[in-house]
Tab-separated table of C-alpha atoms and ligand atoms in Angstrom:
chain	number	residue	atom	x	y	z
A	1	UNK	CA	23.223	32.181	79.844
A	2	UNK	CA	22.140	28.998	77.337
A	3	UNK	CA	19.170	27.301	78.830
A	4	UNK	CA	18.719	24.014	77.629
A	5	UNK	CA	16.111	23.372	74.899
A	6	UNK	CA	13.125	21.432	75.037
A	7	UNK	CA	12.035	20.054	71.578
A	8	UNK	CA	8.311	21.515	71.666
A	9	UNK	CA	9.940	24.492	72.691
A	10	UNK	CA	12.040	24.549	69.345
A	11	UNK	CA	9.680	23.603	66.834
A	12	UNK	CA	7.073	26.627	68.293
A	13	UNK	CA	9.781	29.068	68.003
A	14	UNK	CA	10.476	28.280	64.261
A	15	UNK	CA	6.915	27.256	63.617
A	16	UNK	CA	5.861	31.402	65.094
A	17	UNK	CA	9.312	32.612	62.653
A	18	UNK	CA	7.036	30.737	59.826
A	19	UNK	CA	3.681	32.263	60.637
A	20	UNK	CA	5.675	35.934	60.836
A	21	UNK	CA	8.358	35.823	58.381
A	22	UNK	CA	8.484	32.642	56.508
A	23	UNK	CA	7.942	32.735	52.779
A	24	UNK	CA	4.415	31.960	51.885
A	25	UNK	CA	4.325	32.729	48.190
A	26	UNK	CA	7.119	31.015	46.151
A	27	UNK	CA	5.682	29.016	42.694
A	28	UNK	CA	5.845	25.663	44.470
A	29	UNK	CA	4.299	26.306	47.475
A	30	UNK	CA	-0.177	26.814	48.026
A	31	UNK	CA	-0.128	23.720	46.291
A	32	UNK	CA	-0.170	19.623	47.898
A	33	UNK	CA	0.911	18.315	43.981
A	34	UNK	CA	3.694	16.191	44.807
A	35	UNK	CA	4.935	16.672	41.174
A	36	UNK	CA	5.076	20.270	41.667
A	37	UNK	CA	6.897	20.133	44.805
A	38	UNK	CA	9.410	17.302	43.745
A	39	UNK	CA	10.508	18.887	40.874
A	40	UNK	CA	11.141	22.436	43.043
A	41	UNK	CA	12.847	19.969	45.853
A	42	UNK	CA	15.036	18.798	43.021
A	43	UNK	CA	15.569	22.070	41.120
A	44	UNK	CA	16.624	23.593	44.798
A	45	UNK	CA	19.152	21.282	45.523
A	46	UNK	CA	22.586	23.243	45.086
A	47	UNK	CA	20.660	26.012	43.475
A	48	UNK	CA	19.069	29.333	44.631
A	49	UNK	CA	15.503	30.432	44.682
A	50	UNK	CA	16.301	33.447	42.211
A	51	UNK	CA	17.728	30.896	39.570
A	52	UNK	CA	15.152	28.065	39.859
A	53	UNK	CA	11.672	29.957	39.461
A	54	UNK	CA	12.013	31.022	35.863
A	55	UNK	CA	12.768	26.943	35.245
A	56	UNK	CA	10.323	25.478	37.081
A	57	UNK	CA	7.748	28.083	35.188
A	58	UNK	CA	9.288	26.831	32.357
A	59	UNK	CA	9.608	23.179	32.479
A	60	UNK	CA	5.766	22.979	33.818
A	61	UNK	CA	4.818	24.609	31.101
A	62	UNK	CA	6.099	22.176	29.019
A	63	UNK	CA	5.414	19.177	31.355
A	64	UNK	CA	2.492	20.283	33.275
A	65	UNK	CA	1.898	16.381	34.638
A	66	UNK	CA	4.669	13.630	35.896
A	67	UNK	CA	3.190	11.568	32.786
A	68	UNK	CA	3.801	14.596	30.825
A	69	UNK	CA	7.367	14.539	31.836
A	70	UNK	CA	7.878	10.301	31.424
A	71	UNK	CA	6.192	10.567	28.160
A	72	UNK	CA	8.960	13.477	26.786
A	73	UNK	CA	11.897	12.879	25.052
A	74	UNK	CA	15.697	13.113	27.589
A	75	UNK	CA	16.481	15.688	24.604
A	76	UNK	CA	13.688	18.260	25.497
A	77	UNK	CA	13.651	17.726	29.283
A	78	UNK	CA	17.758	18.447	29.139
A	79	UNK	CA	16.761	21.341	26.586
A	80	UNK	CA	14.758	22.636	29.795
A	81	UNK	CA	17.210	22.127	32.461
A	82	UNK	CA	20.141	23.293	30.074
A	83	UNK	CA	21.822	26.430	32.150
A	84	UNK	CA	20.559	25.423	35.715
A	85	UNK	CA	23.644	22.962	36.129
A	86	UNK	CA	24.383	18.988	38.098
A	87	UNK	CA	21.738	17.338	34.817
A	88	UNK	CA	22.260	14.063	36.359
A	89	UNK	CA	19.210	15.593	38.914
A	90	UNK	CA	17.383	16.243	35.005
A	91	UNK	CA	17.577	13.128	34.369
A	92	UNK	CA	17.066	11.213	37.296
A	93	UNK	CA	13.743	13.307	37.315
A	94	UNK	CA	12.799	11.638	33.814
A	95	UNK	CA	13.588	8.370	34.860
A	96	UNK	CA	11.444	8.613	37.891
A	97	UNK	CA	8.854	10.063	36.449
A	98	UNK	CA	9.423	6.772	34.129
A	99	UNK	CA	8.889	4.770	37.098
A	100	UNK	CA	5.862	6.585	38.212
A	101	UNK	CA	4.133	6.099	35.456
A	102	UNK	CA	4.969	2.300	34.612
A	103	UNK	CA	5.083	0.581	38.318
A	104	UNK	CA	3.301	3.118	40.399
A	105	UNK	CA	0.285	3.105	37.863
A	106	UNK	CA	0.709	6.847	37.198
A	107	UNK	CA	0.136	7.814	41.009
A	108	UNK	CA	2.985	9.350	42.846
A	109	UNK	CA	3.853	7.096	45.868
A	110	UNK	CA	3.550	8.509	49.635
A	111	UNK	CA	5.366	6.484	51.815
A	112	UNK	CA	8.813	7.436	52.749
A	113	UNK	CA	10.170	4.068	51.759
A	114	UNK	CA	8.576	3.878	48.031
A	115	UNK	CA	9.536	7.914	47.737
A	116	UNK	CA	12.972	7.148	48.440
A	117	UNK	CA	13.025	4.158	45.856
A	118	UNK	CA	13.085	6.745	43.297
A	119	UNK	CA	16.369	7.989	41.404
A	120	UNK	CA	17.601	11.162	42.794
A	121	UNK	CA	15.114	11.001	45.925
A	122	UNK	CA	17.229	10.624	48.838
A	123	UNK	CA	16.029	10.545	52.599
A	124	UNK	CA	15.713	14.651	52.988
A	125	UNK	CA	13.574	15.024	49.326
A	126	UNK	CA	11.430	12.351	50.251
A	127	UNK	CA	10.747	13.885	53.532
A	128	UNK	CA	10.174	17.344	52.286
A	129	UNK	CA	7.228	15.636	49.548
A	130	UNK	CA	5.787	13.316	52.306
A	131	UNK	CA	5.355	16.742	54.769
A	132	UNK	CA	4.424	19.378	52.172
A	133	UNK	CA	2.659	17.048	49.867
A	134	UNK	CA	0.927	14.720	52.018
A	135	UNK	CA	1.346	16.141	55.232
A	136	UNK	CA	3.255	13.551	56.980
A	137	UNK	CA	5.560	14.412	60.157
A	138	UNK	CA	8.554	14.210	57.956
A	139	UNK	CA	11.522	15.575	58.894
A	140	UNK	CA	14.169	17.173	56.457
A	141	UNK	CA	18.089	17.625	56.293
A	142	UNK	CA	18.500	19.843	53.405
A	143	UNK	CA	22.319	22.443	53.617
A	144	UNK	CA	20.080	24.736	55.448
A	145	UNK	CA	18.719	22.957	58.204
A	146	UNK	CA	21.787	21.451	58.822
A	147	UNK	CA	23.706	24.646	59.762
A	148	UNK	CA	20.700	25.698	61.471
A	149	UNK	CA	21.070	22.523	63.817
A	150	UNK	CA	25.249	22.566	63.798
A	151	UNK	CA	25.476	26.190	64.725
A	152	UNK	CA	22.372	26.006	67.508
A	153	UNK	CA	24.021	22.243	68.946
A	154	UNK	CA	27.427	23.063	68.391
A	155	UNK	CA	27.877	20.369	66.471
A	156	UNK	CA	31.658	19.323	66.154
A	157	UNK	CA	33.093	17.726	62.670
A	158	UNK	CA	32.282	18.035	58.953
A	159	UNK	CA	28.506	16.961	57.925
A	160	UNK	CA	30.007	15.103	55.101
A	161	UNK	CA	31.239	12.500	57.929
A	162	UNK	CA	28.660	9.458	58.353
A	163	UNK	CA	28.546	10.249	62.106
A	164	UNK	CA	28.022	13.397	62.361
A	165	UNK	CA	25.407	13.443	59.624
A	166	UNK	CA	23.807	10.675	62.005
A	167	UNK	CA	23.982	13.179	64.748
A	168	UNK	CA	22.384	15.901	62.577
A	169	UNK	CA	19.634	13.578	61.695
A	170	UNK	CA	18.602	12.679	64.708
A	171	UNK	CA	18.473	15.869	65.879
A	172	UNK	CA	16.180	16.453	62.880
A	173	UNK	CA	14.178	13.749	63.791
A	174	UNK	CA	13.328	14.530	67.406
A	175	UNK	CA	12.898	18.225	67.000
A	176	UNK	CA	10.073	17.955	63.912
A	177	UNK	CA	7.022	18.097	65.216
A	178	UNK	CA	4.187	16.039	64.643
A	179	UNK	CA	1.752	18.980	63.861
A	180	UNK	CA	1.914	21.805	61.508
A	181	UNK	CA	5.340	19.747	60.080
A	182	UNK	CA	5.047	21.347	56.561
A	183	UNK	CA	5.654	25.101	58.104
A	184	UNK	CA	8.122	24.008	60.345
A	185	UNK	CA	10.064	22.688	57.774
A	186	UNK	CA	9.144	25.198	55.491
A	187	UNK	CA	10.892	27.799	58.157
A	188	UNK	CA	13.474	25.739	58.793
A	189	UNK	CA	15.035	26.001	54.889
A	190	UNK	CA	14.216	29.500	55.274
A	191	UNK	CA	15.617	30.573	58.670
A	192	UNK	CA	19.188	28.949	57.005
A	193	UNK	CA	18.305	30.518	53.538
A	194	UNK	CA	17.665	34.051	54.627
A	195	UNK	CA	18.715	34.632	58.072
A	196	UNK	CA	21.426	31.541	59.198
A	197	UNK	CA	23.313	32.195	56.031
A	198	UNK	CA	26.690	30.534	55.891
A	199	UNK	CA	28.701	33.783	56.022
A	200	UNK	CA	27.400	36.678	57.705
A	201	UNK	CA	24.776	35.378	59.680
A	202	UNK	CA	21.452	37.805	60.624
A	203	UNK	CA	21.832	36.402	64.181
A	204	UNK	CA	20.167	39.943	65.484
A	205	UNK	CA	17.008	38.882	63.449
A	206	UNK	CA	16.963	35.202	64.562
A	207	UNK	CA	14.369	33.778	66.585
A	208	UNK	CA	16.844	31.176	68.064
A	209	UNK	CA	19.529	33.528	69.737
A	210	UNK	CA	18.378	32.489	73.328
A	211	UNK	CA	19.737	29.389	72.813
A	212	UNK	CA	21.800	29.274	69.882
A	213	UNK	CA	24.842	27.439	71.129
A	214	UNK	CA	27.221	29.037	68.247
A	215	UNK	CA	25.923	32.365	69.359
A	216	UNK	CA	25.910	32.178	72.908
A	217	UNK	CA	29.529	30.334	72.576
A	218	UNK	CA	30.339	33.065	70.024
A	219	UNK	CA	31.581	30.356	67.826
A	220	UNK	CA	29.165	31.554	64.344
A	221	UNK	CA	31.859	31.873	62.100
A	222	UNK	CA	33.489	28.646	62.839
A	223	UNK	CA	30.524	26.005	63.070
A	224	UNK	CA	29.317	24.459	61.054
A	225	UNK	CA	33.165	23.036	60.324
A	226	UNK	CA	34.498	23.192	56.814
A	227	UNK	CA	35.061	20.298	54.769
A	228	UNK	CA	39.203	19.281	55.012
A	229	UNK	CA	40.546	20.964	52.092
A	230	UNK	CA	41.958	18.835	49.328
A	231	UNK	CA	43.849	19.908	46.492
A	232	UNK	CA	41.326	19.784	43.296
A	233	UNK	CA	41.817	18.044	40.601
A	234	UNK	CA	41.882	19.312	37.252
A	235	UNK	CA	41.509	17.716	33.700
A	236	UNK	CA	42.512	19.378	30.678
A	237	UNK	CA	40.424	18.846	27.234
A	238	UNK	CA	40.163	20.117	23.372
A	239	UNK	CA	36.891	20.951	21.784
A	240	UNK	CA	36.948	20.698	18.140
A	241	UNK	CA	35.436	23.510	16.131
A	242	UNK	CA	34.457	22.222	12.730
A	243	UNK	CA	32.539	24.820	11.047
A	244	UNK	CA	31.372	24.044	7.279
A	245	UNK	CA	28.865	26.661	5.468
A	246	UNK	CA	28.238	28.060	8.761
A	247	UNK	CA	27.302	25.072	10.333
A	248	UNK	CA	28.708	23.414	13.365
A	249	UNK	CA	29.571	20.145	13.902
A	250	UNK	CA	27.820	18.734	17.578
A	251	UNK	CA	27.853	15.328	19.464
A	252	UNK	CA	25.581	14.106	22.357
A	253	UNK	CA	28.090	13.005	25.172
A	254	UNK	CA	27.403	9.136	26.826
A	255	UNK	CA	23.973	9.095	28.675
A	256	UNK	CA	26.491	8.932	31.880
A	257	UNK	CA	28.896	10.826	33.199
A	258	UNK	CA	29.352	14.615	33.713
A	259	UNK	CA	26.771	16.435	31.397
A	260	UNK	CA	25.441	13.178	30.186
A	261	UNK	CA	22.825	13.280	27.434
A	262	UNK	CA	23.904	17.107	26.988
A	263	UNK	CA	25.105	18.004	23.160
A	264	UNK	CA	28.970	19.590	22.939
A	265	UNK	CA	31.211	19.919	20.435
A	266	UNK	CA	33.716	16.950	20.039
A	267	UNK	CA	36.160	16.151	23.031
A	268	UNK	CA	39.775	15.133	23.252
A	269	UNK	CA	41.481	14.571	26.258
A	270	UNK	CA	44.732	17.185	26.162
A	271	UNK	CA	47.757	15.092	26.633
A	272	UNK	CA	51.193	15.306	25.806
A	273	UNK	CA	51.070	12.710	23.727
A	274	UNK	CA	47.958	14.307	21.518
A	275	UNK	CA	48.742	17.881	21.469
A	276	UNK	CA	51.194	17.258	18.306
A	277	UNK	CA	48.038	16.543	16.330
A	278	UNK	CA	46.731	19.617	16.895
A	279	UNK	CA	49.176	22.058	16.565
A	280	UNK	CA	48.121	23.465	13.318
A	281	UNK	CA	44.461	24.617	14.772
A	282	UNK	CA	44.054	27.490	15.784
A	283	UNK	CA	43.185	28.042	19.353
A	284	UNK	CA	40.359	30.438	20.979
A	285	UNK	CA	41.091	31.502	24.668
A	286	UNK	CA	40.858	29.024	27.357
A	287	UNK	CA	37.312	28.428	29.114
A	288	UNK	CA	37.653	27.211	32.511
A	289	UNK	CA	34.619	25.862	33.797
A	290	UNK	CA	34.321	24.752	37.788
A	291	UNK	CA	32.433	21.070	38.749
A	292	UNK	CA	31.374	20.986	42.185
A	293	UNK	CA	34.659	18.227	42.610
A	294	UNK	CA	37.101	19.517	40.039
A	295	UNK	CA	38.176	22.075	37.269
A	296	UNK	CA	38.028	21.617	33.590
A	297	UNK	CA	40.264	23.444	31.488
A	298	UNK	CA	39.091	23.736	27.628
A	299	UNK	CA	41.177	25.061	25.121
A	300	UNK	CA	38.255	25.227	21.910
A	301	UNK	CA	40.773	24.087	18.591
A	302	UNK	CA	39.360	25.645	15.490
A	303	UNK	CA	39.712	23.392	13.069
A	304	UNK	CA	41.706	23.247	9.442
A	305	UNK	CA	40.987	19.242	8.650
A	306	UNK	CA	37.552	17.302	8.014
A	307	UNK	CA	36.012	15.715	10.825
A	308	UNK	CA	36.645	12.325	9.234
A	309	UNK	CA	40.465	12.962	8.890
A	310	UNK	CA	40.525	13.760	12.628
A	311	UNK	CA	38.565	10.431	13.690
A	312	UNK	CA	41.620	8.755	11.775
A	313	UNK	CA	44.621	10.114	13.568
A	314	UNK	CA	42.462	10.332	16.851
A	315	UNK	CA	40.900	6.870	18.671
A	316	UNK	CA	40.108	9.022	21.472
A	317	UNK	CA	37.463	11.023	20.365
A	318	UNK	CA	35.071	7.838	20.927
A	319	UNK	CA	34.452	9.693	24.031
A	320	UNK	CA	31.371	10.630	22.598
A	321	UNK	CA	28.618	8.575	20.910
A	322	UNK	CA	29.746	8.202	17.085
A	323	UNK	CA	25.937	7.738	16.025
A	324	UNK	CA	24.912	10.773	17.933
A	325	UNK	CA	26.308	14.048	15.823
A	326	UNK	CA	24.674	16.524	13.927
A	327	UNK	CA	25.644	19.656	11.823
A	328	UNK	CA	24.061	22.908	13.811
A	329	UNK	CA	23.381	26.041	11.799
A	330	UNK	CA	24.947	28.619	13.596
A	331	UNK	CA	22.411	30.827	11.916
A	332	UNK	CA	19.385	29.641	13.479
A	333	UNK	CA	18.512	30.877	17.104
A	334	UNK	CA	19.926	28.877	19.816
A	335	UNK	CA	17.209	29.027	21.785
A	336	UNK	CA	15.290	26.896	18.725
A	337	UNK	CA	17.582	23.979	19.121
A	338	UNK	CA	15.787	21.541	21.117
A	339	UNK	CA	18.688	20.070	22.746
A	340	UNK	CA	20.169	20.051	26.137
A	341	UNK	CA	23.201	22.342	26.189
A	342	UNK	CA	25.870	22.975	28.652
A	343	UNK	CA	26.471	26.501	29.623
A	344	UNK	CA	29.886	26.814	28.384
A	345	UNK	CA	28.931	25.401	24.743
A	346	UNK	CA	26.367	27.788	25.014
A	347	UNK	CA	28.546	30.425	25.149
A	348	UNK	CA	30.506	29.406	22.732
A	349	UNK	CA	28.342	29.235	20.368
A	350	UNK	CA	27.185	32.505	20.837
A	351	UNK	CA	30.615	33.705	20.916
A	352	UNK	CA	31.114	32.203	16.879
A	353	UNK	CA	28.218	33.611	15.899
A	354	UNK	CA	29.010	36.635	16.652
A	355	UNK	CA	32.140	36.240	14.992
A	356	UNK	CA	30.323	34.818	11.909
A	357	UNK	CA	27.875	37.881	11.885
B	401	SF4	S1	21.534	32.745	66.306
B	401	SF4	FE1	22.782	33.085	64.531
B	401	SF4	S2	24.002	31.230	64.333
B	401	SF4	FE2	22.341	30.775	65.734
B	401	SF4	S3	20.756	29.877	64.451
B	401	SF4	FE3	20.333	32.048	64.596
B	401	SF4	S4	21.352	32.975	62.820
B	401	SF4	FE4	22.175	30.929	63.105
């Protein structure tokens, strides 16, 4: 039998899974810097613990302060984030920490309001700074609390629905409690990070089971409900491999857009209509790369005419910045170019210099 819950009941249940088995020792935590736990809020967001500690090492190293960071060049903070994936979080972190430093005289700002009037703070990473950082009663709504709260209130409908992410919030809301709010929603990310995982749930280890609706209802596997599936979309591009003396030719793509401010190679759209101008490169195998909302296909061209020939018979390749290209010596370690890169140019690159060697 369910019994009903009562909030205080709740939040001492997850607050005792905290004090037992909550984790206590990750880089970002023992410390009330709201810096330090922004930029691990950010870093987290659609990426695992595993992946994000040797970057945040990394990146604090280089920016130990938020005026560190605001002073830096976009180049060397996307150089830092290159790899970890969704930049536009890189460099909404550098323009906040912009912000910080010219209209919040340097201090980071507490309130929920001011936190959230921050690029790339929304409502949940301003709550999770106000609680751990300045120990407000904040509450959070980060992927893992909300399955936590959709599989224990059997909560119909797909959280990416205004209502239901209403419901989830309020439930949020009520059920944080006023004291001890940083390890309750400390154990709250971790119950749905280690235990509450979205497939294969360790419902035997949960502290919640007694009144788990999904559980009780035997409904795990189907709450929370999956987003309606779509077909995804798919765009289709050319890089263009110009390689002179061993060097490669890159370009910084717009400051906008996906991997904005990161340096490629140059981009053509593949159409019909273009592919006839490229039919005498030679083409390297297909690299499929995966956005969160749809699939790019890249065929990488190497290429038999001078860049400046190209730019001629192809308008489109203002794509990219025309002020913003460089010749890379595919010699040099990549590691030394202080540039943001995607991962797939990465790989690339390594892949030609291998074949170079
Ligand atoms: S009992 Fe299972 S489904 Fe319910 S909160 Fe715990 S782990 Fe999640």
């Amino acid at each position: 039998m369910t019994r009903a819950w009562s909030e205080v009941e709740f939040a001492q249940k997850v607050i005792a899974y905290y004090h037992q088995s909550g984790r206590k020792d990750l880089p970002w935590q023992n410390t009330q810097d709201p810096y330090r736990i922004w930029l691990s809020e950010i870093m987290l967001q659609q990426t695992q613990v595993k992946t994000v500690i040797p970057y945040y090492q990394k990146f604090l190293q280089a920016f130990p302060s938020v005026l560190d960071l605001a002073n830096a060049e976009q180049d060397q903070v996307l150089h830092l984030w290159s790899g970890l994936g969704y930049y536009s979080r890189a460099r909404n972190l550098h323009k906040a920490a912009k912000m910080i430093r010219d209209e919040f005289a340097g201090q980071f700002p507490e309130n929920q309001a001011e936190l959230e009037s921050l690029p790339g703070i929304g409502r949940s990473t301003a709550g999770a700074i106000a609680a751990f950082a300045f120990n407000k009663p904040s509450a959070i709504l980060d992927g893992n609390v909300k399955r936590v709260l959709a599989r224990c209130f059997a909560i119909e409908g797909w959280y990416g629905q205004t209502t239901v992410l209403n419901q989830l919030w309020e439930l949020s809301e009520k059920l944080t409690p006023n004291q001890e709010t940083a390890g309750y929603n400390q154990a709250m990310m971790d119950l749905g990070a280690l235990v509450c995982k979205r497939s294969k749930p360790l419902c035997q280890e949960c502290p919640l089971t007694a009144h788990c609706l999904a559980f009780q209802q035997d409904r795990v596997s189907e709450l929370p409900h999956k987003k309606p599936k779509k077909a995804r979309p798919a765009k289709s591009v050319y890089w263009l491999i110009y390689l002179d003396k061993q060097r490669i030719l890159l370009q910084k793509r717009p400051p906008s857009g996906i991997w904005g401010g990161l340096w490629s190679l140059p981009e053509v759209e593949r159409t019909e209509a273009v592919k006839q101008n490229y039919s005498s490169a030679r083409r390297l195998p297909e690299i499929l790369h995966k956005f969160s909302h749809y699939d790019l296909h890249i065929t990488p061209l190497l290429m038999n005419k001078t860049i400046e020939k190209t730019m001629q018979q192809e308008p489109n390749m203002s794509i990219m910045e025309a002020d913003s290209s460089d010749w890379y010596s595919l010699t040099e370690p990549l590691e030394e170019l202080a540039i943001g890169l995607p991962t797939p140019v990465t790989n690339l690159l390594k892949q030609l210099k291998q074949t170079l060697e």
